[in-house]
Coordinates of C-alpha atoms in Angstrom, one line a residue:
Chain A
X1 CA 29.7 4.3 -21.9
X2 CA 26.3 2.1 -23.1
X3 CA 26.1 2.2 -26.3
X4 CA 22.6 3.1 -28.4
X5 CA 21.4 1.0 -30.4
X6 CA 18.2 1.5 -33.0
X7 CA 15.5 -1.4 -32.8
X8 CA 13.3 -0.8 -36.1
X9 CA 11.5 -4.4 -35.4
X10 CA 9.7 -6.0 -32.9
X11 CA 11.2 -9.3 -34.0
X12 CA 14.8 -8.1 -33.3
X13 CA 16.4 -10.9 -31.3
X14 CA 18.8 -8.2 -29.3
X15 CA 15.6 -7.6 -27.3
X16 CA 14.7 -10.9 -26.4
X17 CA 15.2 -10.5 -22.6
X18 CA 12.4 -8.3 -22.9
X19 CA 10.1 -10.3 -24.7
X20 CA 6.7 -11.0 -23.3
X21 CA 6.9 -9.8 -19.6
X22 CA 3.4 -10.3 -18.8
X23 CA 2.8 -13.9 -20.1
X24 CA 3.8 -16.0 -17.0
X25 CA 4.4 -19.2 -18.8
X26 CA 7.3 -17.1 -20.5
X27 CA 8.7 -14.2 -18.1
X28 CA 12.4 -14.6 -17.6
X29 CA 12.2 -12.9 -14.1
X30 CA 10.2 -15.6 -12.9
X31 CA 12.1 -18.5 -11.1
X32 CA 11.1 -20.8 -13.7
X33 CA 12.4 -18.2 -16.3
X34 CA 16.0 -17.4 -16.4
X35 CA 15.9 -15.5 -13.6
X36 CA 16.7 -12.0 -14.4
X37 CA 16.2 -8.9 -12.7
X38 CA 14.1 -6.6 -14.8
X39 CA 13.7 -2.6 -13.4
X40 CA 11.0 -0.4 -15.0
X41 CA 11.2 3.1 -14.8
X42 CA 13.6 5.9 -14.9
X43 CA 14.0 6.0 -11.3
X44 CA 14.0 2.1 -11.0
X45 CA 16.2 1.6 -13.5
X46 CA 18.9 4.1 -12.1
X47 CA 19.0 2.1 -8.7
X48 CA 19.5 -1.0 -11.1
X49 CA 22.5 0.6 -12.4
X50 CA 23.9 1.7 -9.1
X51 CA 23.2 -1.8 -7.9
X52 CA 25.5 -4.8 -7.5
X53 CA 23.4 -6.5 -9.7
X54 CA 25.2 -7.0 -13.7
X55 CA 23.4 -5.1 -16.1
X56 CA 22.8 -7.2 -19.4
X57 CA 21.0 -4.1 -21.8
X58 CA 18.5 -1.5 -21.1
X59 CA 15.7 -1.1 -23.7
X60 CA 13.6 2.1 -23.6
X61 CA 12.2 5.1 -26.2
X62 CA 15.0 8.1 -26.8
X63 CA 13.3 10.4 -24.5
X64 CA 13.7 7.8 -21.2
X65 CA 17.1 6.9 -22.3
X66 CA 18.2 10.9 -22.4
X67 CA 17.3 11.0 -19.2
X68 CA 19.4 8.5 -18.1
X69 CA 22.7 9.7 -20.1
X70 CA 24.5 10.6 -17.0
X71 CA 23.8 6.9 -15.7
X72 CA 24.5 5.1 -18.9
X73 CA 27.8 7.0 -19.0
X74 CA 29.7 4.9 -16.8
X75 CA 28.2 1.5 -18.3
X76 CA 29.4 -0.6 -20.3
X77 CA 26.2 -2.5 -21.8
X78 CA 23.8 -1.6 -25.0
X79 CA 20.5 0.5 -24.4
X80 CA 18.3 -0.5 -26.9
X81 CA 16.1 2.6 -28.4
X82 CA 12.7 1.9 -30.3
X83 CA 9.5 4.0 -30.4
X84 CA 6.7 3.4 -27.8
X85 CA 5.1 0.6 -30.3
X86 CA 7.7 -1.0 -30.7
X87 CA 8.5 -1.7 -27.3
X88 CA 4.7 -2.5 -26.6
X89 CA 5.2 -5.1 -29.3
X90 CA 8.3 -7.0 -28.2
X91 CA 7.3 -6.3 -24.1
X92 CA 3.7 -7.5 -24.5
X93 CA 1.9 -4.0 -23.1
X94 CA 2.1 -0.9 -23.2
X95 CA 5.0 0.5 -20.8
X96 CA 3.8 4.0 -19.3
X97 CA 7.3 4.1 -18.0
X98 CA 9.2 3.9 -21.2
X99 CA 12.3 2.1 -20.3
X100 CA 13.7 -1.3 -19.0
X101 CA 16.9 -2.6 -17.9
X102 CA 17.3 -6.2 -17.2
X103 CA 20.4 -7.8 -14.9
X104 CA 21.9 -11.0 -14.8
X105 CA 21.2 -11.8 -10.1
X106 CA 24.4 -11.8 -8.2
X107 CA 25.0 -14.2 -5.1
X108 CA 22.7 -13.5 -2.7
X109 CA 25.0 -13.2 1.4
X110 CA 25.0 -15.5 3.7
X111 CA 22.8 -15.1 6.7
X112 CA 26.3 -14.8 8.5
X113 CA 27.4 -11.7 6.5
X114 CA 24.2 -10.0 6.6
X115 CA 23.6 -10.3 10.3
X116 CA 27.4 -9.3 11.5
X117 CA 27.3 -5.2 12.5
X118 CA 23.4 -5.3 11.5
X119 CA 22.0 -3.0 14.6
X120 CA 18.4 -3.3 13.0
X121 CA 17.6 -6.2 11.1
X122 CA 13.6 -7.5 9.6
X123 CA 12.8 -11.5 9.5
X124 CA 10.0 -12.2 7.4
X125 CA 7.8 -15.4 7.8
X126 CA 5.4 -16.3 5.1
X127 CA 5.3 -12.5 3.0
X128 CA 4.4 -14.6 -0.2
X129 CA 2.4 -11.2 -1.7
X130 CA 4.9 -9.5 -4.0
X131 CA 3.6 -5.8 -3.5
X132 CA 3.8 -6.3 0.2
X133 CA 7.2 -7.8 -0.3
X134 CA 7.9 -4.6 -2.6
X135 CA 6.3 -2.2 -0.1
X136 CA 8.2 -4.0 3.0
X137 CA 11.8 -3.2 1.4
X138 CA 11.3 0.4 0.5
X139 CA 9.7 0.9 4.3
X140 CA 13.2 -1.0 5.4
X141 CA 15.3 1.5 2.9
X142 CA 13.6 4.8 4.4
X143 CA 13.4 3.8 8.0
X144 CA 17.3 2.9 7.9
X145 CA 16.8 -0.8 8.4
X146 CA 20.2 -3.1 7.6
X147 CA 18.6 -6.0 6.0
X148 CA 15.9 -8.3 5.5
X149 CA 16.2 -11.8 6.2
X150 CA 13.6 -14.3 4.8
X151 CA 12.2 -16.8 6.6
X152 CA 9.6 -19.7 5.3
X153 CA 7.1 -19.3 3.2
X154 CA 8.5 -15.6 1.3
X155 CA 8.3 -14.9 -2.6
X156 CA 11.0 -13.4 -4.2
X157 CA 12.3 -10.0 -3.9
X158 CA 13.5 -10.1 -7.3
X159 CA 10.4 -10.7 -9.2
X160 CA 9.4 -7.8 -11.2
X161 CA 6.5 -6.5 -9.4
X162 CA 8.2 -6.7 -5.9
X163 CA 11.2 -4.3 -7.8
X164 CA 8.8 -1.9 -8.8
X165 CA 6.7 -1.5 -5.8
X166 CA 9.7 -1.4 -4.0
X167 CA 10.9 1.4 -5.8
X168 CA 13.9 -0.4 -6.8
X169 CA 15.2 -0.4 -2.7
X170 CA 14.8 -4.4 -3.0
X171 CA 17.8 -3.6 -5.3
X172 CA 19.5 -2.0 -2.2
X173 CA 18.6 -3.4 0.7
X174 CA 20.6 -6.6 1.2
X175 CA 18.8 -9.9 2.3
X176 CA 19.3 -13.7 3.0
X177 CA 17.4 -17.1 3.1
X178 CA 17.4 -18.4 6.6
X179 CA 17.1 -22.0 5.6
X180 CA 16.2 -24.0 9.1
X181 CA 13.1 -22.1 10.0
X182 CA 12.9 -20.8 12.8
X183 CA 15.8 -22.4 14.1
X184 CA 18.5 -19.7 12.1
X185 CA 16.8 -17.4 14.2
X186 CA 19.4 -18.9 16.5
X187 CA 22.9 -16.8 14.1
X188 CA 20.5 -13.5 15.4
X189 CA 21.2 -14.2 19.0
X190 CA 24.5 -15.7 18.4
X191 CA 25.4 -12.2 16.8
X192 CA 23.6 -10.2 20.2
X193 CA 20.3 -9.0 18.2
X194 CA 17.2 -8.8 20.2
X195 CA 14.0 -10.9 18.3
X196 CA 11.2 -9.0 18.8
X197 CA 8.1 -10.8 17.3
X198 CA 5.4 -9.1 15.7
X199 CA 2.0 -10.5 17.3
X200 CA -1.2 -9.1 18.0
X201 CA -1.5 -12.1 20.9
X202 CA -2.8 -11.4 24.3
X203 CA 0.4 -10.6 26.7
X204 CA 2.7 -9.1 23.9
X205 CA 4.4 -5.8 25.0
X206 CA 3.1 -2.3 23.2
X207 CA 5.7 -1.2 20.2
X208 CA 5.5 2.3 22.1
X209 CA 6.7 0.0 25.5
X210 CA 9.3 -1.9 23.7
X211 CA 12.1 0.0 23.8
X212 CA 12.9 -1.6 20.3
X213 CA 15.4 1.7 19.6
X214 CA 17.8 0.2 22.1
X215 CA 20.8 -2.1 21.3
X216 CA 20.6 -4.4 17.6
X217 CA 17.4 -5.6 17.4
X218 CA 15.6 -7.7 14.6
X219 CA 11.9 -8.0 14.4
X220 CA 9.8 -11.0 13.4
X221 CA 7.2 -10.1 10.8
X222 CA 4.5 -12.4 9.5
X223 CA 1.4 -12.2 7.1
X224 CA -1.5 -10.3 7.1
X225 CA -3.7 -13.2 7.6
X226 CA -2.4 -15.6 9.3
X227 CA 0.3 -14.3 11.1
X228 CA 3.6 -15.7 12.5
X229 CA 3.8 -18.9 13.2
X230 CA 3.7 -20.6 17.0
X231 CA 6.8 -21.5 16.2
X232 CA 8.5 -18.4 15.0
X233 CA 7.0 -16.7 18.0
X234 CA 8.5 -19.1 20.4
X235 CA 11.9 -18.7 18.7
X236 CA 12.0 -15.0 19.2
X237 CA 12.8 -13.0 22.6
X238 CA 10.0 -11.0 23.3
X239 CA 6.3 -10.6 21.9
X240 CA 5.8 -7.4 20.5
X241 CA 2.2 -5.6 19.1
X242 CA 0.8 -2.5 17.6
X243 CA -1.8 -1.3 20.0
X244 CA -5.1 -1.7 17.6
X245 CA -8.5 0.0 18.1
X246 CA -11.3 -2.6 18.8
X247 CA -12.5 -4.9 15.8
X248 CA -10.5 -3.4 13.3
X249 CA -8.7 -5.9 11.0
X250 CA -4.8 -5.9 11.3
X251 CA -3.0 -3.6 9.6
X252 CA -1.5 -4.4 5.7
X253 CA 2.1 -6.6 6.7
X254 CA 4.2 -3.5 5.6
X255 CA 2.1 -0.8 6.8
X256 CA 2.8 -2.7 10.5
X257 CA 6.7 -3.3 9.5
X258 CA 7.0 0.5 8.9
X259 CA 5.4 1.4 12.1
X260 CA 7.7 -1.2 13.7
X261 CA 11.1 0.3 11.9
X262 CA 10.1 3.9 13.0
X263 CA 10.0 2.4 16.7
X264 CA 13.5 0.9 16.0
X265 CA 15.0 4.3 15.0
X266 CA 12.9 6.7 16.9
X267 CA 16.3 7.2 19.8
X268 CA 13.9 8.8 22.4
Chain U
X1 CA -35.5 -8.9 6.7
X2 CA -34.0 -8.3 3.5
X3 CA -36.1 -10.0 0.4
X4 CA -34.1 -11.8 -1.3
X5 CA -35.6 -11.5 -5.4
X6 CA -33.9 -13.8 -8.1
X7 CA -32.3 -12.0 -11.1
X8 CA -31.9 -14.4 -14.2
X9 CA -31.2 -11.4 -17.3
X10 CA -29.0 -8.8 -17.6
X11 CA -31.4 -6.3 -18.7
X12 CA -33.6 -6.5 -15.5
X13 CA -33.5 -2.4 -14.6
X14 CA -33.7 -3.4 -10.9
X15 CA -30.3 -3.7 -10.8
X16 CA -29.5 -0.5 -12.6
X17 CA -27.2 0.3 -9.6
X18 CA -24.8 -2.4 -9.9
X19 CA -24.8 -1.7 -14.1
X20 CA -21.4 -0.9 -15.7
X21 CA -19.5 -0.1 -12.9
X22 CA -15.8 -0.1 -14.8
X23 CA -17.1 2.9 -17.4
X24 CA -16.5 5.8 -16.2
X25 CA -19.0 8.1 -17.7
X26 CA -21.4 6.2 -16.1
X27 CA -20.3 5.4 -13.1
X28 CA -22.8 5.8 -10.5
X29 CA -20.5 6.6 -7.6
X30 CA -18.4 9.5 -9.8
X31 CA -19.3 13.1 -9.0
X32 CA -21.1 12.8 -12.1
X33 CA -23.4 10.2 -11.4
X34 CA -25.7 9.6 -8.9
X35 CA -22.9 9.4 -5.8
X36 CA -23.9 6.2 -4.7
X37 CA -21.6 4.0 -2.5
X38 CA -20.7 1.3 -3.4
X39 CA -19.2 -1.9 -1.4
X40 CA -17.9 -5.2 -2.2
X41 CA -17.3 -8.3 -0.9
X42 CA -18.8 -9.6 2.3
X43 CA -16.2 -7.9 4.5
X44 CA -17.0 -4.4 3.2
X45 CA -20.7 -4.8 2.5
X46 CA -21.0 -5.8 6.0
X47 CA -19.1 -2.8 7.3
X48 CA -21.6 -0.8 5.1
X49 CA -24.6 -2.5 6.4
X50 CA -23.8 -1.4 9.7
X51 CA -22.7 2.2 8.7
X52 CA -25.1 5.0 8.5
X53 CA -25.7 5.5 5.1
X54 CA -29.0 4.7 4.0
X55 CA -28.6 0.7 2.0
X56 CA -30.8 0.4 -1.1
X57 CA -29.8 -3.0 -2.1
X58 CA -28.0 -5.9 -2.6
X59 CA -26.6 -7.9 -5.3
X60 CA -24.9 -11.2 -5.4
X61 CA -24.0 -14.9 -6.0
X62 CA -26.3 -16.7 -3.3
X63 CA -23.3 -18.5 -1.9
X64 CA -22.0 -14.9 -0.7
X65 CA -26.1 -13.7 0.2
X66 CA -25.8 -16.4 2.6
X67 CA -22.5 -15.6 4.7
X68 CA -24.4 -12.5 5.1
X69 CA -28.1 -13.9 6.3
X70 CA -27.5 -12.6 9.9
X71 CA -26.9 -9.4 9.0
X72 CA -29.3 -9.3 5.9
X73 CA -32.3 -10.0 8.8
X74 CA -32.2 -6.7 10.7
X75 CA -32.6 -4.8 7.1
X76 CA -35.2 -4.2 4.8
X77 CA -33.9 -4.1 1.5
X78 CA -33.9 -5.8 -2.1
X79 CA -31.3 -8.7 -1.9
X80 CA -30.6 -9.2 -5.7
X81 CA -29.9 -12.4 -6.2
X82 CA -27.8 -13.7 -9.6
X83 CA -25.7 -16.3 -11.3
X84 CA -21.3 -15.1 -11.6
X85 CA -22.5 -14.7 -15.5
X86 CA -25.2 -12.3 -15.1
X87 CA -23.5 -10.2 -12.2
X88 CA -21.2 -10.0 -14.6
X89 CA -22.8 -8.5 -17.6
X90 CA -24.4 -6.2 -15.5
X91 CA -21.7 -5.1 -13.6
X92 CA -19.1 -5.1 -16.6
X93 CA -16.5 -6.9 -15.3
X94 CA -15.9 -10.4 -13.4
X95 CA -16.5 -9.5 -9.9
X96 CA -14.6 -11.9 -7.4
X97 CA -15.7 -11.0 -4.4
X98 CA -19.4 -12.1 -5.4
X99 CA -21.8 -9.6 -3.7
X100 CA -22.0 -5.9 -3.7
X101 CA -24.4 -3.0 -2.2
X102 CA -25.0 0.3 -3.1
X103 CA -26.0 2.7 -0.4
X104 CA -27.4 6.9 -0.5
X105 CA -24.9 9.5 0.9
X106 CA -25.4 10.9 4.2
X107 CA -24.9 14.1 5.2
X108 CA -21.5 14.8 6.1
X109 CA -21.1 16.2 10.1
X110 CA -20.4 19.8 10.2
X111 CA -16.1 20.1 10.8
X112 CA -16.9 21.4 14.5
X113 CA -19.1 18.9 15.6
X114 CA -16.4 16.4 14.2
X115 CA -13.8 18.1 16.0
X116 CA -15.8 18.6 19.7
X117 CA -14.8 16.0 22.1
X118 CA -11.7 14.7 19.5
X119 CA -8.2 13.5 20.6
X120 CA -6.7 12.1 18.0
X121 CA -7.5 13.6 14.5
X122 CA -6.0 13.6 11.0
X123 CA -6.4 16.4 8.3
X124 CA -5.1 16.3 4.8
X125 CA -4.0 18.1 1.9
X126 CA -3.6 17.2 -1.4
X127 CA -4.4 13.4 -1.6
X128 CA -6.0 13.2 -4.8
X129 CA -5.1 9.3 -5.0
X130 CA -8.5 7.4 -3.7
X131 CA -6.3 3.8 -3.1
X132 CA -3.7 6.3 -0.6
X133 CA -6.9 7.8 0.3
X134 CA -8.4 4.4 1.4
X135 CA -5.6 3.0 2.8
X136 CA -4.7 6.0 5.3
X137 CA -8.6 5.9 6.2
X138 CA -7.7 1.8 7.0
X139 CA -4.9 2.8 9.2
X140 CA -7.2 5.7 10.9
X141 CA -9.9 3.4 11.9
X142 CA -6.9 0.5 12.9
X143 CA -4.7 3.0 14.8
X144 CA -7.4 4.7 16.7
X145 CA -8.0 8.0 15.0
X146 CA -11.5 9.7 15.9
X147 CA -11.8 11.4 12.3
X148 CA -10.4 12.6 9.3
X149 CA -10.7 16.3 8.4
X150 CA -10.2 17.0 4.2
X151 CA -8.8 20.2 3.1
X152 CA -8.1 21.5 -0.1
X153 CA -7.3 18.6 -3.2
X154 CA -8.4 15.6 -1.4
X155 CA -10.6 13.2 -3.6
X156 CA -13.7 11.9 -2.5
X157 CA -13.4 9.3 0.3
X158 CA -17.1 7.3 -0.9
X159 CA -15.0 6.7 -4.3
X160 CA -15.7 2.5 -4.8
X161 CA -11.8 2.2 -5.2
X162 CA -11.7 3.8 -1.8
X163 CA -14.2 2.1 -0.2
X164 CA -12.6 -0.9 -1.6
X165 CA -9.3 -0.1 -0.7
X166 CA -10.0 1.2 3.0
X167 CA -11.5 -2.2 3.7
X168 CA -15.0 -0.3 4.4
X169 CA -13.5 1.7 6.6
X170 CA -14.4 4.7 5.4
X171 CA -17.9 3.9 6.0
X172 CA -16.8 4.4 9.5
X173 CA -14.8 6.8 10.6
X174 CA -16.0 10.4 10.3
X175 CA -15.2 12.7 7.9
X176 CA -15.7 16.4 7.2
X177 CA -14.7 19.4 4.6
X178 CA -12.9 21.8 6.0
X179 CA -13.7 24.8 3.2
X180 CA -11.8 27.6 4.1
X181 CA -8.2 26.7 3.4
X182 CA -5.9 26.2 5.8
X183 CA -7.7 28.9 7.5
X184 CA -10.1 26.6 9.0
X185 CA -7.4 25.0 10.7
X186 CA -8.5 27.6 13.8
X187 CA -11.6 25.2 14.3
X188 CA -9.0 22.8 15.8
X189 CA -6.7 24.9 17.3
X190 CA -9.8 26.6 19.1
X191 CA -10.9 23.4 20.3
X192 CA -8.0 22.9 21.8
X193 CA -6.1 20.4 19.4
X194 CA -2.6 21.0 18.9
X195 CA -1.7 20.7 15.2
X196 CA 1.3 19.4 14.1
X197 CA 2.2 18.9 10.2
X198 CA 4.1 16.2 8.9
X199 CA 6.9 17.2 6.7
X200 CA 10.8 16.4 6.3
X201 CA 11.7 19.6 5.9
X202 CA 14.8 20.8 7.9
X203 CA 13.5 22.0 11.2
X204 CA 11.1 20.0 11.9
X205 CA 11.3 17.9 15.4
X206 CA 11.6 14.0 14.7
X207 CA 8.1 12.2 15.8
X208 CA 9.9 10.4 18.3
X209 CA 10.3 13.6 20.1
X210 CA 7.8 15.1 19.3
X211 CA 5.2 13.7 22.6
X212 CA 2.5 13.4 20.1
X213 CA 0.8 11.0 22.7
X214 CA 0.1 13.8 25.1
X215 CA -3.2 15.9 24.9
X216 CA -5.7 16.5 21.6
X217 CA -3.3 16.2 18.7
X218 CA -4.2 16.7 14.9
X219 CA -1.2 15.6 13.0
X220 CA -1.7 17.2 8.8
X221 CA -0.9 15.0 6.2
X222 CA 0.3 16.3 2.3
X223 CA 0.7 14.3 -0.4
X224 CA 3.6 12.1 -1.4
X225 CA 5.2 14.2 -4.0
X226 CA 4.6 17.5 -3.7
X227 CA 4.3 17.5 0.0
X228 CA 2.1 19.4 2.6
X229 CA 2.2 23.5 1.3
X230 CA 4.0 26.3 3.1
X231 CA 0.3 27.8 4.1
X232 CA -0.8 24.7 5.4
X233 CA 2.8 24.4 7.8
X234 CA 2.5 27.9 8.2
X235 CA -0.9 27.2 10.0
X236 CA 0.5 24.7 12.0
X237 CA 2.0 24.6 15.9
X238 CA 5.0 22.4 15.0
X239 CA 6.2 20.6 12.2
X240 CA 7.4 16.7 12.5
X241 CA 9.3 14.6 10.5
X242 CA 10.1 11.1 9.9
X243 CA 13.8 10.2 10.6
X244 CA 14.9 9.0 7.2
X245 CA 17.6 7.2 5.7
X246 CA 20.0 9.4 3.5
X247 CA 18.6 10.0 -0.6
X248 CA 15.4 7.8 0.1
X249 CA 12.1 8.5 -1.5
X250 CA 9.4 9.6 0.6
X251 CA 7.2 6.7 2.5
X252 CA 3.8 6.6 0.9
X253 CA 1.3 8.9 2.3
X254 CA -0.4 6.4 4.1
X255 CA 1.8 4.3 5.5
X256 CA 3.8 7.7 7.2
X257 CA 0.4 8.4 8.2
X258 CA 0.0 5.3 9.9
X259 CA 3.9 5.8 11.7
X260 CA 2.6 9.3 13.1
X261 CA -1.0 7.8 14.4
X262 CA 0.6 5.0 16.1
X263 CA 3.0 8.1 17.8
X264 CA -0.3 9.7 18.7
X265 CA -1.7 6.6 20.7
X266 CA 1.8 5.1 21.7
X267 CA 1.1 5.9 25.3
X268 CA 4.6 5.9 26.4

């Protein structure tokens, strides 16, 4: 049962791990910072609790944290309650969303782990835009992909924003670092996934042509801009694209991973 | 041949247009103001150069005037030209994209001249947000969609966040009102579209099933929360739904939008 606690000051050292969240030269989710995990949000914040992820505190105004009594019952850590000026004080901004948690991170699987049952898996190369990161792993969480596996070149899931686009799925939705990139690509096909690449390139098979809802399959996923690597693309088993209409630019990176996780679960 | 005419103060009224562009009661592309459209960046302006609404003129860093000189030579109109300081005074903000233009509305086409001759359609409900609003309007023009039909709720496509948003794309794919709600869904139905509304409600045939590739389709779109209203489903021929993972959110309105126009062109 979490415990509630009063903060009358903004000074109050209890809610340092709160402290400051949008100066970057001080934000203790960044990788420079201690690393936490920080989920904003009533919604977020319950998917923090139900996470694997160890809760250190929440910190919110009465009205949030009544809404999360049911959650908080079967926690063990202190919810720190001020009014909505006293949390802008101590978070740095005004918080529309009225409560925070913040969580120690857990140890992230191995590749290994992730990829054994996985019957639809996502491997992202170079995904360095947190929103996009965020957006990719609730796409993954609705569409019933297993995990996401990160390749060269990605941000962290774990960074604030990428939790709160994400709606708090990043939270859920277990992923890896592949290390040797693109040669791990190798523990997919070891495991009997399918690598379907991404790739607008001439000669790669139509998503609708693919037949991508057949068997454990993972598919390759690069940036918006530039796009999956030579490399990466050489790695996988078979060039896959979204049929485009003339001239347009690509689609946004998890816009095309959603359209790409439908075709995985479609089971025409 | 654009002219283009150096701007060294603030104050100068020919570029009343651009001015003060983040206050909202002054905004000149609000219902309120004049309902100018406005574009920025070179990607967008371009798209808007080459749209049909009528440009009135340009303003911008010359570095950013330049990377559009070929397509500043087949148009007559005021290139404003500016240091980043004064664009920004004027503008009221710091403008990173560098160059902007500002264009009259058109006349909208009449719904049934949109609708003559159309295979692949969308029509909404309900999307009051202009950045889900710009994005779906992206993934119409990237995914092949000949038009976009608004029914009741929907905000204003020409909205700069929109414009922004969409990538200019909105400045090319057609739009109409549809007035009479959802009663004027007969205008498709009678030109022979079949209409099928997205919803998860139980019922409703998964897309993947659903042959949405086959003959004029209009698929109807409802926002993210509250969803597409019985009326509108009512109107329908079929519902479709998504195939979802167990006590996940919705997919954003746009990027389910996206899953169902790639089902309409998948061309299995």
């Amino acid at each position: 049962m979490a415990r509630i606690v009063e903060v009358g000051e903004a000074d109050d050292p209890r809610v340092d791990d709160f402290r400051d969240l949008s100066r970057a030269d001080r934000r203790p989710d960044r990788p420079g910072g201690r690393g936490l995990v920080i989920a904003e949000g009533v919604v977020v914040v319950r998917r923090l609790l139900a996470s694997p992820y160890p809760v250190r505190a929440l910190f919110g105004v009465h009205r949030r944290l009544d809404e999360l009594s049911a959650d908080l019952a079967a926690v063990d850590v202190p919810a720190y309650a001020a009014d909505a000026d006293v949390m802008a004080q101590v978070v740095g901004f005004h918080l529309n969303r009225g409560v925070l948690a913040v969580a120690d991170r857990a140890p992230e699987p191995e590749p290994r782990e992730l990829i054994a049952g996985a019957q639809r898996l996502a491997v992202l190369e170079g995904i360095g835009d947190h929103e996009n990161l965020g957006s990719l792993f609730r796409n993954a969480a609705a569409l019933g992909v297993d995990g996401v596996l990160l390749g060269s070149g990605c941000s962290d899931p774990l960074y604030r924003r990428s939790v709160r686009v994400s709606m708090g799925h990043v939270l859920r939705v277990p992923f890896a670092r592949l290390d040797a990139w693109p040669d791990d690509l190798a523990l997919l096909r070891d495991a009997g996934l399918r690598i379907a690449a991404l790739t607008p390139r001439a000669g790669s098979v139509p998503l609708g042509q693919a037949d991508l809802d057949r068997g454990p399959v993972a598919v390759l996923l690069g940036s918006e801009g530039p796009g999956l690597t030579e490399e990466a693309i050489a790695a996988a088993d078979t060039a896959v694209r979204i049929p485009m209409a003339g001239d347009v630019d690509s689609l946004n990176v998890a816009t095309s991973a959603a359209v790409a996780f439908h075709e995985m679960g479609a089971g025409r």
